[in-house]
Structure formats: structure tokens, C-alpha cells
Amino acid sequence: MKRFIGFIKKEFYHIFRDKRSLFILFGMPIAQILLFGFAITNEINNVDIAILDHSKDVTTKEIIHKISASNYFSIHQFLEKESDIESVFKKGKVKAVLNFEKDFSKNLIKENHSTIQVITDATDPNTANTISNYVNAILQSYLKEQNKNSTMAYQIRPQTRMVYNPELKSVYMFVPGVMTIILMLVSAMMTSISITREKELGTMEILLVSPLKPFQVIIGKVFPYIFLSIINAIVIIVLSIFIFKMPVQGSLFLLGIESVIFIITSLALGILISTISATQQTAMMISLMGLMLPVILLSGFIFPVSSMPVPLQVISNVIPAKWFIIIVKGIMLKGVGLQFLWKETLILLGMTVFFIGLSIKKYKIRLE
Amino acid sequence: MMQNNNVIHVKELTKKFGDFTAVDAITFDVKKGEIFGFLGANGAGKTTAIKMLIGISNPTSGEADVAGFNVFTNTEDVKKNIGYMSQKFALYDDLSVKENITFFGGIYGLSRKRIKEKSNALIEELGLEKIANHLVGSLPLGWKQKIAFSVALLHDPKIVFLDEPTGGVDPITRRQFWEMIYKASHEGTTIFVTTHYMDEAEYCDRVSIMVNGKIEALDTPKRLKEQFNAKSMNDVFLKLARG
Amino acid sequence: MSINLEHISKSYGKVEAVKNISFKVNPGELFGLIGPDGAGKTTLFRILTTLLIADEGKANVTGFDVVKDYKNIRKSVGYMPGKFSLYQDLTVEENLTFFATIFGTTIEENYELIKEIYVQIEPFKKRRAGKLSGGMKQKLALCCALIHKPKVLFLDEPTTGVDPVSRKEFWEMLKRLQQKGITILVSTPYMDEAALCDRIALIQDGEILEIDTPANIVKHFPKTIYNIGSKDMYELLQKLKEFEHTYSMYPFGEFVHYTDKRDNFNPTELRQYLEKNGLQNITIEKTKATIEDTFMELAK
């Protein structure tokens, strides 16, 4: 045990004396969260829009009032005729035009539905998409209010699902993804680099020719990163709660346990990478290309898995991060517990066991 | 600037890193065609001094002319007129012998025709016909070092700097290497060499020994041995560097 | 036997690094493996320290088989690899403490053994290992390899790239360690260091050229060597090369070591030949063979 503690102490010396790894460890989570939270956001603010109201009745007035009262839009102009739409877009003054059909109120009461056309400037597809989502959300909430007072429910099918993120804060969507990436990166990349560094320096030779057992070396190398990863997870959650006012609906305890499972999976992956790379550089490349890219692209962090081509959907199943993101989203955003997440948890656990087994098997007690 | 036939002229050359003086006001001249041994213990400042002479590190103070050019102001001209080879890096392991020659000929601006001539001459002289297309990484160290030396001479430099060129090389190849050095020197190329083999120090025309950033001794091996009342250069070195 | 190798061979792909090597090292012996880079020294060290498995042959260290009983060997040997293998970002003291801990001991427990060496680096104990000079690093690495009081010490090229002063000190340390009963296997490319060993194995291209005491190895040199000196070394070499009776000629310091093809060599004849060819200040004297002479003769 004393040997083990001595080993871990040494690892911490390495970590705290290497400014670069310290930066990656603690600078990155904060930078990423802030970056995703503030810069790469899907939120919109005071977007200029124009309105073409063919009805000019009570309902349209109310809706327009509601829209202009929100912080998301400011009404730049009221248009008179259809042909104005094109010209106002061409001038680039507005990002969207709301086109209310004739007899809007009448239709809504009589036929239970009426149409509003949301025309957006798709040169910026991301914003365009967001705008239409926001308009939709405002319409939904307007209808909800109306339906409260009426016996007959107006039926308007929602086009987007935003039930779990009613405020449409995109940072909520990013937090689970960012957390996944950072835990993966810290655990897998940092461990694989720190193990290959010993190989490169030649110190691994001495460690091998010592009475330390291989698993002691491995555990000694990864232990500090378990600890640091947990700290990172805490930092991320605290940041998202206090800076982005993100609510955590489910059990923090469960979130912690699931994070530890994911961290261990990543560490096992890191060990695996270190067994196949001879230099720190290779370890880093493999971690970045082999782990980061799939996590970013295939885990559902940025692109929804359901909209991927089928082969990619299949591939995405073998990525531990995908399951972890589902779990984190479930706990943080939906507030569900293990009764809903047992399947994902089980898959993740299975992967953990598999990777640990594989990395122990691959780990060499000798040089090649 | 360059009187008589000195190809290296160093005066009060100094390099400081913070409080630490790595090279402390060294002064010496090297004549054309001379084999100049530049010795010193690890950490005595040899490498720092060489880096300044080949124009990759700026002196803190003092002056140094190499091949007739000031290393501080005419760095580019200095680089054109010198060759450099070190134990750590000499040739690209993943290129063949020929590719290495072509590459290094190219970066020194030799014409394609000239590279071809030189390359053929070099291959013939070293008897490399069979291995000219082998990757350098697959050759024994001694071969690599011999080829690297020839490559360093490719652009007919006035001076060649050799930083521990024979470390770890077997004794026979080491001597073949030194024969190449003699030959180059005989043909007028100045050789500036560092080594940890003290018998190699005896091969030099003149030897300087650096201790703690200063040149503590500079003369022919013979006179140094007389001066320090020593049997070999090894003893000279031990007496100087220990004291 | 402290170390015993029987017909050890090891290849990397097509390259035969070590070919059918056998030798024994007695307890308490200072045994040198002398040969240039690429001779197979490091491969032998790695086989003996259980880091590599030989393709063929058997090897024992302190009575344990290097393959089957590797765990026992790892407990009882000290190893200093060729590359400086300490943690550059840890201080002198931290490195030493770390290696003591992983071997389940403390600095205090075995301080007697390393004391002489450690006092030389103790003034710098708070300095990071990466900032030490070459000689200091060497001493620290030796301390770390000794901290668990090994029975056998493996030193792979401990003096390569180290200046003659530090090299001399290092060998003095080895001699003292030997007196404390530690068996030492050391490799070096410097032939002059061979004389400091009890016995040596000359090794080149994965094969052993000869194993004996340094004195015997020198004695076995088959020819008489003459030191030939002249003012112009380059011309001297050229002319000797052209001389029809030359058997071998190698520059050695300020002289050339010359051997003649014939048994009844007459120095005057050579002197006349050289003078005729315009060489000046010619000296010709008999000299003793060195280990390097023997090595070159055997490696030819």
C-alpha cells in the first residue's frame, strides 16, 4: 500500500508541475463550458422581424403583442402586401417575416386551426431554424393560455418538441455533451499520454524491472485522473448551475455514480491507447482522432443520432459517450432515475468491464 | 575583417542565461585547414558556444567571425559557408542514402546536375553502390556517421562543425571517420570538432579545453601534455577539469 | 553464478541482434560488455532484466530463470538503462524517495550503500533532475538503481556521452560498490574503460569476440605493435596504407599503431621507406597492445 501511495504522490507531482497538462485539466472544462454556453449558442436575442398581417383582428394583435413583448424579437416593420416580403429580405433588414392569413381569428374558432407562415432568411440556416422554433414556442404558449379559458381545445400540432427545455436554452443541451467530452478527454487522453511518457523517457523500463506489479503501475497511473475527472465533473455541474442557471432535475448522487462509471470506461480506453502507442504524440493523435471525433460527431452531442444515416446510427451504438450523454440528459434535464436509465447504465457498465479486461490483457509486463 | 588565414575569429564571446554565464568571454582563432578540437566537460559550455558559432544562437556580448562573416549580423552568409553534423541528428532515417544527399544538396542550393555529380562521387568514394537506395535508418551507426560527414561537406563549406561525431561508433569505423577528417583538412576544409574520446583529441592540430564557460587551455596536444606534465590528453583533461 | 547465459539469441524481424551468446558472471565480479552501438548490448541487458524474452537459449540471474521467475529477479536487481531514465520534473530527493518507495524500502534504510555517491549530489537535492549536469544525472540514476540494495546491478552504457572526469569518478564508484559485494554487469563503448573490469566480453554485431580478463585479452594479441609518429599524420597514413608489408595501421592518439605482415620486421626498412616518401620527424617504437587493438583485430 505504501508503494502505491508513493506512486500516486509521484503522479500528482507530474501533473502539478506540468503547466500544459494543468491547463488542459482545469482550463479546458471552464473554457469549453463558457464557449458553448455563450458563444456557440442557438439562442437569439432581439432579432429584427417584419409582420404582414392580412387579418388585423384580435387574435393576431394579441400574438403580435406577445411576440414583440418577448426579448427574442423586435418588430422592425409592418408590411402591407405580399410583394413587400421579398424586398424587405433583400434589404437584409430582417431575419424573418410572419405572415398571418386572412380571417385568422375566424378560422381558428370555426375550423379550429389557422395558419401563420414563418418565412426565415435561410442564409443562416441555424438561426433560421432557431427563429421558427421560437415563433412556434410563442404560438404554443399563446394557445395554451387561450385553451385554458375555452372548453374547446384549438388544435395546432407542434412542429418541434421543446417540452424539456421550455425556455429554449441551448446551453442546457450542450452541458451533457461538454461534460462527456471533457471527462473523456481528461481520462483517456491524459492517462494515455502519461503512460506513454514513461515509455518515451525510458522510466517504464525501470518500473517494469521493479517489484511493482503491472496492475499497480496502471492503477497508480490512472488513480489521480479518476480523482481529477470527478473534480472536473463537479466544476462543470457547478458552472452550469450557477452561471447558466441550469436546473438539475434528477438525483445528483445518481449523476455522480454514472459519471464515475463513464470515467472508468474512458480510463480503460486510455490504457488501451497507451498499449498501442509508443510516443506521447501518437497517444494524443489516437485519442483525438479515435475518441474525440466520434464523441463530437456520433454521440448525439451536436447532431441528433436519429437524423444520421442508418450505418452511422449503428456505429454510434458502440460509442460509450452516446450512452453517457443519454444518461446525463435524462438525469439533468428530464429528472428521471435509474428505472428509466437502467438499460443505458447496463450498456455502459458492460463496455467498462470489456475495456478494462481488454486493457489488462493488452498491457505488457515486458517490452515488446 | 579577416586578416591572415583565420577562418574563425572569436573575441570575448559571451552568452548568459539569466544570472548564469554559460560561455564566459572566450577568445580564440582557428586557421584555415586546421583540425580544431573543442573539448570540455558536460555542461562546460561547449554546445552553447557552438550554437553561437553556427548562427543559431545570439551572443550576449563579444564578437565572432566565421568564414569571414559576423555571426551576429551576417548569419545567413555564415550558414552558407559552414557544414554541421551532430551525434543527435545527422540524416533522415526514413529517407534513402540518395534521397538524403539530394535533399541536403537541395537546401544548400546546389544545382541538380551538381547534386548528381556529387552524389555519384560520394557513393563511389564510400563504396555505397549497393546500399544507395537503402533507408538510412537501416544502416549501422558508423555508416550513417560517415555518410553524414560527407553530406556535411557536400556544398564545399569552408568549415565543418562536428559535435561528437563518433559517439558509440566502433573503433575501426571511428578511425575511418578520422581518416575522412584528415582528408578534408588536407584539402583545405577547416574542422571544428568536439569529442569525449580523448585519443581523438590527440588527432587534432590544436585543442582547446573549456571549464565552466572559460577556455582554460589552448595549444597543440603535444605542448599541452608538456605544459601539464601529462602522459596523454586524458590526463591533461583530468588535471584541468578536476581543478 | 550470479548471471548465467546459455546460447541466447534474439532477433527483431530480420535483424539478428544477439547471436548464440553464452557467458557467466561470478558473484561479486565487475564484468564489462565492451562493444560499439548496435552490438547487441542493450538487448542482452533487457533479456537479463526480464524486459525481453530471448528467442532461444536460457538465462539465469541470481539463480532465477529470466522467464519463469521474472518476479524474483525484479526484486533483486538494480537496473540503469542506457537512456537517462529518471523523472526530470521531480527533484533529486523526490526521485530517490519514489524509487525507494516502489521497492518497499526507504532512503534511511539503505543509506549506507548510497551515502558516498549521494553526498555529492545532496547539495542539489531540491533541484529538478532535468536541470542537473550529465555527471550529476548519472550519479542520481546510480543512487536510484541502488536504493533497494540489489544483489546484481545492470548498468547499460552508464558513461556514454559523459566527459572523462565524470567517467573516471563513475568507475571509482563502481569499484567501491563491488567491494560491498554487489555483482555488476556494465556495458560501454569506450575501450579504455575495459581495463577497469575484472573480466570483459568483447562484443560486436551480436556476437562475442572474446571473453577474458583485460590482461589476458591484451596478451593474446598475435602481433608486435609499433608506434609510428610523424609530423604529417595524413601523409603518414597514406604512405603506410601504400606500404606493401602493412598488416594493419590505425591512428592511436598522436601515433599510428602499425603491425607488419612478416614476423621478421625491420623498423629501419620502414623508416627508410617513409623518409623516401618525404615524411619528417619519424619515430618508430615498440608498444604494447591495448584492448582496442585486440578488438579491432578480432572484429576485422
Short mmCIF file of N, CA and C in Angstrom, two decimals, chain A residues 198-326:
data_model
loop_
_atom_site.label_atom_id
_atom_site.label_comp_id
_atom_site.label_asym_id
_atom_site.label_seq_id
_atom_site.Cartn_x
_atom_site.Cartn_y
_atom_site.Cartn_z
N GLU A 198 6.13 7.77 -19.87
CA GLU A 198 7.10 6.92 -19.16
C GLU A 198 7.82 6.00 -20.13
N LYS A 199 7.09 5.57 -21.16
CA LYS A 199 7.75 4.72 -22.15
C LYS A 199 8.82 5.51 -22.88
N GLU A 200 8.44 6.72 -23.28
CA GLU A 200 9.34 7.54 -24.07
C GLU A 200 10.59 7.91 -23.27
N LEU A 201 10.38 8.24 -22.01
CA LEU A 201 11.51 8.64 -21.18
C LEU A 201 12.39 7.47 -20.79
N GLY A 202 11.85 6.26 -20.91
CA GLY A 202 12.63 5.10 -20.50
C GLY A 202 12.38 4.72 -19.06
N THR A 203 11.57 5.50 -18.35
CA THR A 203 11.33 5.17 -16.95
C THR A 203 10.44 3.93 -16.82
N MET A 204 9.67 3.64 -17.89
CA MET A 204 8.83 2.45 -17.84
C MET A 204 9.69 1.21 -17.67
N GLU A 205 10.88 1.24 -18.28
CA GLU A 205 11.79 0.10 -18.14
C GLU A 205 12.11 -0.14 -16.67
N ILE A 206 12.39 0.95 -15.98
CA ILE A 206 12.75 0.80 -14.56
C ILE A 206 11.54 0.33 -13.76
N LEU A 207 10.37 0.87 -14.07
CA LEU A 207 9.17 0.46 -13.34
C LEU A 207 8.90 -1.02 -13.56
N LEU A 208 9.12 -1.47 -14.81
CA LEU A 208 8.88 -2.89 -15.10
C LEU A 208 9.87 -3.76 -14.34
N VAL A 209 11.11 -3.31 -14.25
CA VAL A 209 12.13 -4.09 -13.56
C VAL A 209 12.08 -3.80 -12.05
N SER A 210 10.94 -3.40 -11.55
CA SER A 210 10.81 -3.22 -10.11
C SER A 210 9.76 -4.22 -9.63
N PRO A 211 9.68 -4.44 -8.32
CA PRO A 211 8.71 -5.42 -7.85
C PRO A 211 7.27 -4.94 -7.97
N LEU A 212 7.05 -3.73 -8.43
CA LEU A 212 5.68 -3.26 -8.63
C LEU A 212 4.98 -4.18 -9.62
N LYS A 213 3.75 -4.58 -9.28
CA LYS A 213 3.02 -5.41 -10.23
C LYS A 213 2.41 -4.52 -11.30
N PRO A 214 2.29 -5.08 -12.53
CA PRO A 214 1.78 -4.26 -13.62
C PRO A 214 0.46 -3.55 -13.26
N PHE A 215 -0.44 -4.26 -12.59
CA PHE A 215 -1.71 -3.59 -12.32
C PHE A 215 -1.53 -2.45 -11.32
N GLN A 216 -0.50 -2.59 -10.47
CA GLN A 216 -0.23 -1.47 -9.55
C GLN A 216 0.23 -0.24 -10.31
N VAL A 217 1.08 -0.48 -11.31
CA VAL A 217 1.54 0.64 -12.13
C VAL A 217 0.35 1.30 -12.80
N ILE A 218 -0.50 0.47 -13.40
CA ILE A 218 -1.65 1.00 -14.13
C ILE A 218 -2.60 1.76 -13.21
N ILE A 219 -2.97 1.11 -12.12
CA ILE A 219 -3.90 1.77 -11.20
C ILE A 219 -3.27 3.05 -10.66
N GLY A 220 -1.98 2.96 -10.37
CA GLY A 220 -1.29 4.14 -9.88
C GLY A 220 -1.31 5.27 -10.88
N LYS A 221 -1.20 4.92 -12.14
CA LYS A 221 -1.21 5.95 -13.18
C LYS A 221 -2.60 6.54 -13.36
N VAL A 222 -3.65 5.70 -13.26
CA VAL A 222 -4.98 6.22 -13.56
C VAL A 222 -5.68 6.84 -12.35
N PHE A 223 -5.27 6.41 -11.17
CA PHE A 223 -5.99 6.87 -10.00
C PHE A 223 -6.10 8.40 -9.91
N PRO A 224 -4.99 9.11 -10.09
CA PRO A 224 -5.10 10.57 -9.98
C PRO A 224 -6.11 11.14 -10.97
N TYR A 225 -6.23 10.48 -12.11
CA TYR A 225 -7.13 11.03 -13.11
C TYR A 225 -8.59 10.75 -12.78
N ILE A 226 -8.86 9.66 -12.07
CA ILE A 226 -10.23 9.44 -11.58
C ILE A 226 -10.61 10.62 -10.71
N PHE A 227 -9.72 10.90 -9.80
CA PHE A 227 -9.92 11.98 -8.85
C PHE A 227 -10.12 13.31 -9.57
N LEU A 228 -9.21 13.61 -10.50
CA LEU A 228 -9.30 14.88 -11.21
C LEU A 228 -10.54 14.96 -12.09
N SER A 229 -10.90 13.83 -12.69
CA SER A 229 -12.09 13.83 -13.54
C SER A 229 -13.34 14.12 -12.72
N ILE A 230 -13.37 13.56 -11.52
CA ILE A 230 -14.54 13.81 -10.68
C ILE A 230 -14.61 15.30 -10.32
N ILE A 231 -13.45 15.86 -10.01
CA ILE A 231 -13.43 17.29 -9.73
C ILE A 231 -13.92 18.07 -10.94
N ASN A 232 -13.48 17.63 -12.11
CA ASN A 232 -13.92 18.30 -13.33
C ASN A 232 -15.42 18.21 -13.50
N ALA A 233 -15.96 17.03 -13.27
CA ALA A 233 -17.40 16.86 -13.42
C ALA A 233 -18.12 17.82 -12.47
N ILE A 234 -17.60 17.93 -11.26
CA ILE A 234 -18.23 18.83 -10.29
C ILE A 234 -18.14 20.28 -10.77
N VAL A 235 -16.96 20.66 -11.28
CA VAL A 235 -16.78 22.03 -11.78
C VAL A 235 -17.80 22.33 -12.87
N ILE A 236 -17.96 21.36 -13.78
CA ILE A 236 -18.89 21.60 -14.90
C ILE A 236 -20.31 21.77 -14.39
N ILE A 237 -20.71 20.89 -13.48
CA ILE A 237 -22.08 20.97 -12.99
C ILE A 237 -22.30 22.28 -12.22
N VAL A 238 -21.32 22.62 -11.41
CA VAL A 238 -21.45 23.86 -10.64
C VAL A 238 -21.53 25.07 -11.57
N LEU A 239 -20.67 25.07 -12.59
CA LEU A 239 -20.69 26.17 -13.55
C LEU A 239 -22.05 26.27 -14.23
N SER A 240 -22.58 25.13 -14.64
CA SER A 240 -23.84 25.21 -15.38
C SER A 240 -24.99 25.60 -14.46
N ILE A 241 -24.89 25.23 -13.20
CA ILE A 241 -25.97 25.61 -12.30
C ILE A 241 -25.88 27.10 -11.98
N PHE A 242 -24.67 27.58 -11.71
CA PHE A 242 -24.59 28.95 -11.22
C PHE A 242 -24.47 30.00 -12.32
N ILE A 243 -23.81 29.67 -13.39
CA ILE A 243 -23.67 30.68 -14.44
C ILE A 243 -24.83 30.62 -15.42
N PHE A 244 -25.25 29.40 -15.74
CA PHE A 244 -26.32 29.30 -16.73
C PHE A 244 -27.66 28.97 -16.11
N LYS A 245 -27.67 28.97 -14.79
CA LYS A 245 -28.92 28.72 -14.06
C LYS A 245 -29.62 27.47 -14.55
N MET A 246 -28.82 26.48 -14.81
CA MET A 246 -29.39 25.25 -15.32
C MET A 246 -29.94 24.41 -14.17
N PRO A 247 -31.18 23.99 -14.28
CA PRO A 247 -31.71 23.17 -13.20
C PRO A 247 -31.26 21.72 -13.36
N VAL A 248 -30.89 21.11 -12.26
CA VAL A 248 -30.65 19.67 -12.33
C VAL A 248 -31.86 18.98 -11.73
N GLN A 249 -32.62 18.33 -12.62
CA GLN A 249 -33.91 17.80 -12.18
C GLN A 249 -33.75 16.53 -11.36
N GLY A 250 -32.82 15.67 -11.78
CA GLY A 250 -32.74 14.35 -11.15
C GLY A 250 -31.76 14.32 -9.99
N SER A 251 -31.38 13.09 -9.63
CA SER A 251 -30.55 12.89 -8.45
C SER A 251 -29.09 13.17 -8.77
N LEU A 252 -28.51 14.06 -7.99
CA LEU A 252 -27.08 14.36 -8.17
C LEU A 252 -26.24 13.14 -7.85
N PHE A 253 -26.72 12.36 -6.90
CA PHE A 253 -25.98 11.17 -6.49
C PHE A 253 -25.87 10.19 -7.66
N LEU A 254 -27.02 9.98 -8.32
CA LEU A 254 -27.02 9.07 -9.47
C LEU A 254 -26.10 9.60 -10.56
N LEU A 255 -26.16 10.91 -10.78
CA LEU A 255 -25.30 11.54 -11.78
C LEU A 255 -23.83 11.27 -11.46
N GLY A 256 -23.51 11.37 -10.18
CA GLY A 256 -22.14 11.12 -9.75
C GLY A 256 -21.71 9.70 -10.04
N ILE A 257 -22.57 8.75 -9.69
CA ILE A 257 -22.24 7.34 -9.90
C ILE A 257 -22.04 7.06 -11.39
N GLU A 258 -22.99 7.57 -12.19
CA GLU A 258 -22.89 7.33 -13.63
C GLU A 258 -21.61 7.95 -14.19
N SER A 259 -21.26 9.14 -13.67
CA SER A 259 -20.04 9.79 -14.15
C SER A 259 -18.83 8.93 -13.83
N VAL A 260 -18.80 8.36 -12.64
CA VAL A 260 -17.65 7.53 -12.26
C VAL A 260 -17.56 6.33 -13.20
N ILE A 261 -18.70 5.74 -13.52
CA ILE A 261 -18.66 4.60 -14.45
C ILE A 261 -18.08 5.03 -15.79
N PHE A 262 -18.55 6.18 -16.28
CA PHE A 262 -18.05 6.65 -17.57
C PHE A 262 -16.57 6.99 -17.51
N ILE A 263 -16.16 7.60 -16.39
CA ILE A 263 -14.74 7.94 -16.23
C ILE A 263 -13.89 6.67 -16.30
N ILE A 264 -14.35 5.63 -15.64
CA ILE A 264 -13.57 4.39 -15.63
C ILE A 264 -13.50 3.79 -17.04
N THR A 265 -14.62 3.86 -17.77
CA THR A 265 -14.58 3.40 -19.16
C THR A 265 -13.52 4.17 -19.94
N SER A 266 -13.52 5.47 -19.78
CA SER A 266 -12.57 6.29 -20.51
C SER A 266 -11.14 5.98 -20.11
N LEU A 267 -10.92 5.76 -18.83
CA LEU A 267 -9.57 5.43 -18.37
C LEU A 267 -9.11 4.13 -19.01
N ALA A 268 -10.01 3.16 -19.05
CA ALA A 268 -9.65 1.89 -19.66
C ALA A 268 -9.28 2.10 -21.13
N LEU A 269 -10.05 2.98 -21.79
CA LEU A 269 -9.71 3.30 -23.18
C LEU A 269 -8.34 3.95 -23.26
N GLY A 270 -8.06 4.81 -22.31
CA GLY A 270 -6.75 5.48 -22.28
C GLY A 270 -5.62 4.47 -22.13
N ILE A 271 -5.80 3.51 -21.25
CA ILE A 271 -4.78 2.48 -21.05
C ILE A 271 -4.59 1.69 -22.35
N LEU A 272 -5.73 1.39 -22.96
CA LEU A 272 -5.69 0.64 -24.22
C LEU A 272 -4.89 1.41 -25.27
N ILE A 273 -5.15 2.70 -25.36
CA ILE A 273 -4.42 3.53 -26.33
C ILE A 273 -2.93 3.50 -26.01
N SER A 274 -2.59 3.58 -24.72
CA SER A 274 -1.17 3.62 -24.36
C SER A 274 -0.47 2.30 -24.71
N THR A 275 -1.22 1.20 -24.75
CA THR A 275 -0.55 -0.06 -25.08
C THR A 275 -0.21 -0.14 -26.57
N ILE A 276 -0.92 0.65 -27.39
CA ILE A 276 -0.63 0.55 -28.82
C ILE A 276 0.20 1.73 -29.32
N SER A 277 0.49 2.71 -28.46
CA SER A 277 1.30 3.82 -28.96
C SER A 277 2.61 3.90 -28.19
N ALA A 278 3.66 4.21 -28.95
CA ALA A 278 4.99 4.24 -28.34
C ALA A 278 5.36 5.64 -27.88
N THR A 279 4.73 6.65 -28.47
CA THR A 279 5.11 8.01 -28.09
C THR A 279 3.89 8.80 -27.63
N GLN A 280 4.17 9.86 -26.91
CA GLN A 280 3.08 10.72 -26.44
C GLN A 280 2.29 11.29 -27.61
N GLN A 281 3.04 11.59 -28.67
CA GLN A 281 2.40 12.17 -29.84
C GLN A 281 1.35 11.24 -30.44
N THR A 282 1.73 9.97 -30.61
CA THR A 282 0.78 9.01 -31.16
C THR A 282 -0.41 8.88 -30.23
N ALA A 283 -0.13 8.81 -28.93
CA ALA A 283 -1.21 8.66 -27.97
C ALA A 283 -2.20 9.81 -28.11
N MET A 284 -1.66 11.00 -28.30
CA MET A 284 -2.51 12.16 -28.41
C MET A 284 -3.33 12.12 -29.69
N MET A 285 -2.66 11.74 -30.80
CA MET A 285 -3.37 11.67 -32.07
C MET A 285 -4.49 10.64 -32.00
N ILE A 286 -4.17 9.47 -31.45
CA ILE A 286 -5.19 8.43 -31.38
C ILE A 286 -6.34 8.89 -30.50
N SER A 287 -6.01 9.52 -29.38
CA SER A 287 -7.09 9.99 -28.50
C SER A 287 -7.97 11.00 -29.21
N LEU A 288 -7.32 11.91 -29.93
CA LEU A 288 -8.12 12.96 -30.58
C LEU A 288 -8.96 12.40 -31.72
N MET A 289 -8.27 11.65 -32.60
CA MET A 289 -8.98 11.15 -33.77
C MET A 289 -9.93 10.01 -33.39
N GLY A 290 -9.46 9.15 -32.54
CA GLY A 290 -10.22 7.94 -32.25
C GLY A 290 -11.30 8.14 -31.21
N LEU A 291 -11.13 9.13 -30.36
CA LEU A 291 -12.13 9.30 -29.31
C LEU A 291 -12.92 10.60 -29.45
N MET A 292 -12.16 11.69 -29.60
CA MET A 292 -12.84 12.99 -29.63
C MET A 292 -13.81 13.13 -30.78
N LEU A 293 -13.35 12.79 -32.00
CA LEU A 293 -14.19 12.99 -33.16
C LEU A 293 -15.48 12.18 -33.08
N PRO A 294 -15.37 10.87 -32.80
CA PRO A 294 -16.61 10.11 -32.67
C PRO A 294 -17.53 10.69 -31.59
N VAL A 295 -16.92 11.14 -30.49
CA VAL A 295 -17.76 11.68 -29.42
C VAL A 295 -18.49 12.92 -29.92
N ILE A 296 -17.76 13.78 -30.63
CA ILE A 296 -18.39 15.01 -31.09
C ILE A 296 -19.42 14.73 -32.18
N LEU A 297 -19.04 13.84 -33.10
CA LEU A 297 -19.88 13.67 -34.29
C LEU A 297 -20.98 12.63 -34.13
N LEU A 298 -20.67 11.56 -33.41
CA LEU A 298 -21.60 10.42 -33.46
C LEU A 298 -22.38 10.18 -32.17
N SER A 299 -22.05 10.92 -31.13
CA SER A 299 -22.68 10.58 -29.86
C SER A 299 -24.02 11.25 -29.68
N GLY A 300 -24.39 12.11 -30.64
CA GLY A 300 -25.63 12.84 -30.46
C GLY A 300 -25.41 14.14 -29.72
N PHE A 301 -24.14 14.48 -29.51
CA PHE A 301 -23.82 15.72 -28.82
C PHE A 301 -24.23 16.92 -29.68
N ILE A 302 -23.83 16.91 -30.94
CA ILE A 302 -24.18 18.03 -31.81
C ILE A 302 -25.25 17.63 -32.82
N PHE A 303 -25.05 16.49 -33.43
CA PHE A 303 -26.02 16.04 -34.42
C PHE A 303 -26.88 14.93 -33.80
N PRO A 304 -28.18 15.10 -33.87
CA PRO A 304 -29.04 14.07 -33.28
C PRO A 304 -28.82 12.73 -33.96
N VAL A 305 -28.70 11.68 -33.15
CA VAL A 305 -28.44 10.35 -33.69
C VAL A 305 -29.56 9.94 -34.65
N SER A 306 -30.79 10.34 -34.32
CA SER A 306 -31.92 9.88 -35.12
C SER A 306 -31.89 10.42 -36.54
N SER A 307 -31.15 11.52 -36.74
CA SER A 307 -31.14 12.05 -38.10
C SER A 307 -29.91 11.59 -38.88
N MET A 308 -29.16 10.65 -38.31
CA MET A 308 -27.97 10.15 -39.02
C MET A 308 -28.37 9.03 -39.97
N PRO A 309 -27.56 8.81 -40.99
CA PRO A 309 -27.80 7.63 -41.84
C PRO A 309 -27.71 6.36 -40.97
N VAL A 310 -28.44 5.35 -41.38
CA VAL A 310 -28.53 4.14 -40.56
C VAL A 310 -27.17 3.53 -40.18
N PRO A 311 -26.24 3.41 -41.14
CA PRO A 311 -24.96 2.80 -40.75
C PRO A 311 -24.29 3.57 -39.60
N LEU A 312 -24.37 4.90 -39.66
CA LEU A 312 -23.76 5.68 -38.60
C LEU A 312 -24.52 5.50 -37.29
N GLN A 313 -25.83 5.35 -37.40
CA GLN A 313 -26.61 5.10 -36.18
C GLN A 313 -26.15 3.83 -35.50
N VAL A 314 -25.87 2.82 -36.36
CA VAL A 314 -25.42 1.53 -35.81
C VAL A 314 -24.06 1.72 -35.13
N ILE A 315 -23.18 2.43 -35.85
CA ILE A 315 -21.85 2.65 -35.28
C ILE A 315 -21.94 3.40 -33.95
N SER A 316 -22.85 4.36 -33.91
CA SER A 316 -22.94 5.19 -32.71
C SER A 316 -23.23 4.37 -31.46
N ASN A 317 -23.79 3.19 -31.67
CA ASN A 317 -24.10 2.35 -30.50
C ASN A 317 -22.88 1.85 -29.75
N VAL A 318 -21.73 1.76 -30.46
CA VAL A 318 -20.55 1.25 -29.77
C VAL A 318 -19.77 2.36 -29.09
N ILE A 319 -20.28 3.58 -29.21
CA ILE A 319 -19.56 4.68 -28.58
C ILE A 319 -20.09 4.89 -27.16
N PRO A 320 -19.24 4.67 -26.17
CA PRO A 320 -19.71 4.80 -24.79
C PRO A 320 -20.33 6.16 -24.53
N ALA A 321 -19.76 7.19 -25.18
CA ALA A 321 -20.23 8.54 -24.92
C ALA A 321 -21.71 8.72 -25.26
N LYS A 322 -22.16 8.00 -26.29
CA LYS A 322 -23.56 8.14 -26.67
C LYS A 322 -24.47 7.79 -25.49
N TRP A 323 -24.14 6.67 -24.86
CA TRP A 323 -24.98 6.21 -23.75
C TRP A 323 -24.86 7.13 -22.55
N PHE A 324 -23.67 7.62 -22.35
CA PHE A 324 -23.49 8.52 -21.21
C PHE A 324 -24.26 9.82 -21.43
N ILE A 325 -24.26 10.31 -22.66
CA ILE A 325 -25.00 11.55 -22.93
C ILE A 325 -26.49 11.34 -22.68
N ILE A 326 -27.00 10.19 -23.12
CA ILE A 326 -28.42 9.90 -22.87
C ILE A 326 -28.70 9.92 -21.37
#
